[in-house]
Short mmCIF file of C-alpha atoms in Angstrom, two decimals:
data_model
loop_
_atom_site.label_atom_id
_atom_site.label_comp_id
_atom_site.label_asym_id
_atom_site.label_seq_id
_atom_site.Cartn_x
_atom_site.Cartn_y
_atom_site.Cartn_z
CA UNK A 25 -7.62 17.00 -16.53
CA UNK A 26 -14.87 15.19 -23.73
CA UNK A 27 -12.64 13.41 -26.90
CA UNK A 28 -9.98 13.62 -24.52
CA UNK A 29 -11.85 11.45 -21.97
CA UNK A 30 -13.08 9.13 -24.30
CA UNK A 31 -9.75 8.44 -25.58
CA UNK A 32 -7.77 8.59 -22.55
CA UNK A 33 -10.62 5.29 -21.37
CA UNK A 34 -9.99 3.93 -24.67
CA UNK A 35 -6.50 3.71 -24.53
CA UNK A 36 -5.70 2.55 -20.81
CA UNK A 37 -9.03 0.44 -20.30
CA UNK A 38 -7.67 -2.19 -18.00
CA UNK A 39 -8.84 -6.01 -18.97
CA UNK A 40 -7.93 -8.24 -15.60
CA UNK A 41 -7.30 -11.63 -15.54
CA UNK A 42 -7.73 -14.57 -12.95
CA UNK A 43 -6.64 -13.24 -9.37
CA UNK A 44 -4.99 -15.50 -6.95
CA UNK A 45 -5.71 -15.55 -4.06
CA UNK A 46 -3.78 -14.37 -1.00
CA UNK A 47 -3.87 -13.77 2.27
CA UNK A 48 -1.62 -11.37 3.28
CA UNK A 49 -0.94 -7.91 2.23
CA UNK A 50 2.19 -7.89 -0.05
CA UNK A 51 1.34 -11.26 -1.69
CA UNK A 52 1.52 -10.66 -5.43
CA UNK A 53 -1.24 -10.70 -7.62
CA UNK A 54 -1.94 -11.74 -11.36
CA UNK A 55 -3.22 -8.44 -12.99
CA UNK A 56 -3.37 -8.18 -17.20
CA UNK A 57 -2.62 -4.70 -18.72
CA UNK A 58 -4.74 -4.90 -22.00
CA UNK A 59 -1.82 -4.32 -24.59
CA UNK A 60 1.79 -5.34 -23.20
CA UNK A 61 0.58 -8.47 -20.50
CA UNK A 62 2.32 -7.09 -17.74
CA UNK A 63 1.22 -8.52 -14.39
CA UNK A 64 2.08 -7.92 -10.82
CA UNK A 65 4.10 -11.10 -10.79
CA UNK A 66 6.70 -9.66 -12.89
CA UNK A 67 7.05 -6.21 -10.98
CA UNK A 68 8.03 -4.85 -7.35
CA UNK A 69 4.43 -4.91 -5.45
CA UNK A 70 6.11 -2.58 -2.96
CA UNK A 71 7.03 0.00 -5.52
CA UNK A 72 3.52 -0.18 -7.12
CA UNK A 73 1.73 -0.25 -3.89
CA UNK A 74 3.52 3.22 -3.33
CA UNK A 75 3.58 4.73 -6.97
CA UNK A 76 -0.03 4.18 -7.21
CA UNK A 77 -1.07 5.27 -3.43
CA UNK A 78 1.08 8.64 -3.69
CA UNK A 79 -0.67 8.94 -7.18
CA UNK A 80 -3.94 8.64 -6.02
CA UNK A 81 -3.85 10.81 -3.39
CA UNK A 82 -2.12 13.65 -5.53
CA UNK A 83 -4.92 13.62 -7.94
CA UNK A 84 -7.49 13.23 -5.35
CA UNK A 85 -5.68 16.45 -3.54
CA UNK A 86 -5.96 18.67 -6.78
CA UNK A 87 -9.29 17.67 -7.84
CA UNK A 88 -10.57 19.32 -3.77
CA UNK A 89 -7.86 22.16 -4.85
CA UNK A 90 -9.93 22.77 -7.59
CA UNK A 91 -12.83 22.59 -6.65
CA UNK A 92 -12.48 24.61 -3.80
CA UNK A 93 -11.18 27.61 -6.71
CA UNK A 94 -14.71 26.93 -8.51
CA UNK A 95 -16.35 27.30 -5.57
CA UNK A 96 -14.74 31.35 -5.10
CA UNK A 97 -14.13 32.02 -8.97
CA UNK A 98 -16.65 29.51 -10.94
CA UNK A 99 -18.84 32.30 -12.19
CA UNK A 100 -16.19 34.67 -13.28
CA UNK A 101 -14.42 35.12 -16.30
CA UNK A 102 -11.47 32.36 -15.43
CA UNK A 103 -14.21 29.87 -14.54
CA UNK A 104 -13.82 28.36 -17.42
CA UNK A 105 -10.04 28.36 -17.74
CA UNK A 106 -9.98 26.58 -13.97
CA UNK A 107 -13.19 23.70 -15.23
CA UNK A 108 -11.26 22.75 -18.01
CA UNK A 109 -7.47 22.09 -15.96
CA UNK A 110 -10.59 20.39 -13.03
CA UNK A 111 -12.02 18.00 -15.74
CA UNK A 112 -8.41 16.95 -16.72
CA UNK A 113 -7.90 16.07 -12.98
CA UNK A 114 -11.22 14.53 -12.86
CA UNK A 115 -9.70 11.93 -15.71
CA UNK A 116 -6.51 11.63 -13.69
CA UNK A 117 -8.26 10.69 -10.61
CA UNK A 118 -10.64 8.12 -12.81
CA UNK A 119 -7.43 6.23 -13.63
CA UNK A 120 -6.22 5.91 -10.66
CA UNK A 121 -9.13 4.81 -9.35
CA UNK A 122 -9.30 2.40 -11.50
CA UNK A 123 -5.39 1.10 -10.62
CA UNK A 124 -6.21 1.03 -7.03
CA UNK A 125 -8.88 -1.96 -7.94
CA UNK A 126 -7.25 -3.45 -10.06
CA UNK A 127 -3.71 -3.97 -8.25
CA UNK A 128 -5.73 -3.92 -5.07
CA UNK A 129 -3.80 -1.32 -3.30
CA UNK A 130 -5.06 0.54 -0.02
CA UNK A 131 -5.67 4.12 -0.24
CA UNK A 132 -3.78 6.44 2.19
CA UNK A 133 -5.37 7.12 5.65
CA UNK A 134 -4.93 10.66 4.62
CA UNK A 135 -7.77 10.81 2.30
CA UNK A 136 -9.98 12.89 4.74
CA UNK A 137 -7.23 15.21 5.74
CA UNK A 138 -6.45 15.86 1.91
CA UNK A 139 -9.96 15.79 1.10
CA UNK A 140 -10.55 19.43 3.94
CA UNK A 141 -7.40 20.38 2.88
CA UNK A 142 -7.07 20.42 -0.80
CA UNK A 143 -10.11 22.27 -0.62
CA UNK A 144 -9.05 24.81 1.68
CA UNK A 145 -6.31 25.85 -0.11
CA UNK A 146 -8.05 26.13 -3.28
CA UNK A 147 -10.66 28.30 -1.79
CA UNK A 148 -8.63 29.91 0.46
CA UNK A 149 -5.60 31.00 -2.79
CA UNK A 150 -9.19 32.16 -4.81
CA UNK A 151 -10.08 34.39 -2.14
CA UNK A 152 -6.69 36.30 -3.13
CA UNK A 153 -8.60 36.60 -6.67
CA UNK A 154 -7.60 35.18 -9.75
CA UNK A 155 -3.71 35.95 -9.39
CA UNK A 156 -4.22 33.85 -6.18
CA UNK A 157 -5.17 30.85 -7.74
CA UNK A 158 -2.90 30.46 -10.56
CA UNK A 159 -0.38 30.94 -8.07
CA UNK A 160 -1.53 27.38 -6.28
CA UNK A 161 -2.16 26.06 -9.54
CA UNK A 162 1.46 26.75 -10.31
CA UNK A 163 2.70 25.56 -7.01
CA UNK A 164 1.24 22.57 -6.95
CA UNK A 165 1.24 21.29 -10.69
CA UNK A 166 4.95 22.20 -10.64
CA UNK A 167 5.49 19.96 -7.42
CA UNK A 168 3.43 17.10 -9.20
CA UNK A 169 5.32 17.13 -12.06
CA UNK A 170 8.55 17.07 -10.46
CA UNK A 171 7.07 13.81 -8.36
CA UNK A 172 6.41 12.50 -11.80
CA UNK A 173 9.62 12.66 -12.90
CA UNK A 174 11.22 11.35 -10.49
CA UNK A 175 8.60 7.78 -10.55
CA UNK A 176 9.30 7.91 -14.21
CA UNK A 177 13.27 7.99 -13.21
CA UNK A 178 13.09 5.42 -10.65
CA UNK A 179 10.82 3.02 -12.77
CA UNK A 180 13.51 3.65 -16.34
CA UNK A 181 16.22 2.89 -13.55
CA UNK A 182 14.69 -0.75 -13.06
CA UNK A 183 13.37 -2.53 -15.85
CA UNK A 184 11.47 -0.35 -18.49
CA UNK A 185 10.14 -2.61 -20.28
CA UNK A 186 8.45 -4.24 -17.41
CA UNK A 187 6.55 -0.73 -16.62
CA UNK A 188 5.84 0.19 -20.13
CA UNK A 189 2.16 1.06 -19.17
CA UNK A 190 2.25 2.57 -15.88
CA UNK A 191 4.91 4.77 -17.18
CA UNK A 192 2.59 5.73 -19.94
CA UNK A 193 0.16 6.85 -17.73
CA UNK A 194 2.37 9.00 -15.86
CA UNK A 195 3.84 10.49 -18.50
CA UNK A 196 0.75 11.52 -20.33
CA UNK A 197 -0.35 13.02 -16.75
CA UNK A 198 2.65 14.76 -16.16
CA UNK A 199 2.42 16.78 -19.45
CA UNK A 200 -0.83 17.23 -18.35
CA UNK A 201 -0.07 18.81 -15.48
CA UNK A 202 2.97 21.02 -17.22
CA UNK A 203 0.07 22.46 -19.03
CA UNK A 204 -1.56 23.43 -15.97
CA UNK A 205 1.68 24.63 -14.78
CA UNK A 206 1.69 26.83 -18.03
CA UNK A 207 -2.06 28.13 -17.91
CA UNK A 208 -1.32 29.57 -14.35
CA UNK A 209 1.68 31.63 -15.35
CA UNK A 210 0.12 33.00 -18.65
CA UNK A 211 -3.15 34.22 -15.95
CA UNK A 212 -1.00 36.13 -13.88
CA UNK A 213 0.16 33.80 -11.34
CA UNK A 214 3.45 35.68 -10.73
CA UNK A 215 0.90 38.69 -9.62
CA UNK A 216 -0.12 37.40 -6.88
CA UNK A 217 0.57 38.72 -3.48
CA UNK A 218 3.83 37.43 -1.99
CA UNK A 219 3.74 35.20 -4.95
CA UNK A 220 7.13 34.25 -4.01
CA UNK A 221 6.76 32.88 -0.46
CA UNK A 222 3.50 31.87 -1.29
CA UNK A 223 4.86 29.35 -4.16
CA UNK A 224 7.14 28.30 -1.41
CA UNK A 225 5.09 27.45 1.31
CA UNK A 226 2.48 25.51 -0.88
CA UNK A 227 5.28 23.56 -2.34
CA UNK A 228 6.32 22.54 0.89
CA UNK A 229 3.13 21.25 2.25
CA UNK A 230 3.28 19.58 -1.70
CA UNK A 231 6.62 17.62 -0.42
CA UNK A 232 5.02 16.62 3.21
CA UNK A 233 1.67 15.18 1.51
CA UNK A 234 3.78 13.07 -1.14
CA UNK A 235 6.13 12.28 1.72
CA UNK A 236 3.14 10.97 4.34
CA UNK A 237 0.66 9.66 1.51
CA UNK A 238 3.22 7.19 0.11
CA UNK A 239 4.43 5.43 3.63
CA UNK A 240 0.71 5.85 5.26
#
């Protein structure tokens, strides 16, 4: 989603170690998280490969969704509500970019699909005025949020305290993103036209893009 920032780098600033070298996708890899040690040869490359991909490609999706609302409704009076979720997402996205290096994981082939898309939809929902927006804004943080929860399941399921950062991470985003959630339905998102089928139909194409961006 500027102290914020700073101490969202501060506290997650990855230090890396030596990497081995491989030559084959799916060989592990000897990556330090600053405070706990954890490294890639005591977790599942598989499920990090997908947590982070899906991740990535999430944030990158609502930073074009946003961006795409600026571009309609920048200059009027929820400009400012709609910068300030944008520059939270902007931090998200940092992150992840930052995991992608430093577990060397692909991104999705889907990034230029997500990247037209993401913005179509936020320009496209702004065009229905500000009621329109919030509604996508509470479609889709409400769909990312759920995804969180269910990684943060699936990695307590395993072994905890061998995820102790990542699931730091995602926690901290998904509250993030609840408070997006939250912002949209205090701006009138419920207002919107057809809000109901509306809600549903984003959320669906929500479910496909998590669905296709972690297996592609």
């Amino acid at each position: 989603m500027g102290c914020a920032a700073a101490a969202c780098r501060s506290l997650w600033h990855l230090r890396t170690g030596a990497l081995r070298p491989y030559s084959a996708y799916g060989r592990r890899i000897s990556v330090r998280f600053t405070s706990s040690g954890m490294t890639l040869d005591s977790i599942s490359r598989a499920a990090v490969d997908r947590i982070i991909r899906v991740d990535h490609a999430g944030e990158y999706g609502a930073n074009r969704i946003y961006a795409g609302q600026m571009a309609v409704l920048g200059r009027t009076s929820v400009g400012p509500v709609i910068q300030k979720m944008w520059d939270q997402e902007k931090d998200h996205l940092k992150k992840f970019n930052e995991l992608m290096v430093a577990f060397r994981v692909r991104p999705t082939i889907l990034m230029p699909f997500w990247n037209v898309v993401g913005f179509a939809l936020g320009a496209g929902t702004a065009l229905l005025g500000k009621e329109g927006a919030m509604a996508c804004t509470v479609a889709v943080e409400e769909s990312i949020a759920h995804h969180y929860n269910n990684q943060i399941r699936m990695l307590m399921e395993k072994e905890p305290e061998k995820y102790t950062e990542l699931l730091q991470v995602i926690r901290k985003f998904r509250d993030e993103e609840l408070e997006h959630h939250d912002i949209g339905l205090e701006h009138d998102a419920q207002l919107a036209p057809a809000y109901t089928v509306l809600k549903s139909l984003i959320q669906a194409g929500c479910s496909a893009a998590i669905y296709l961006s972690e297996r592609f």
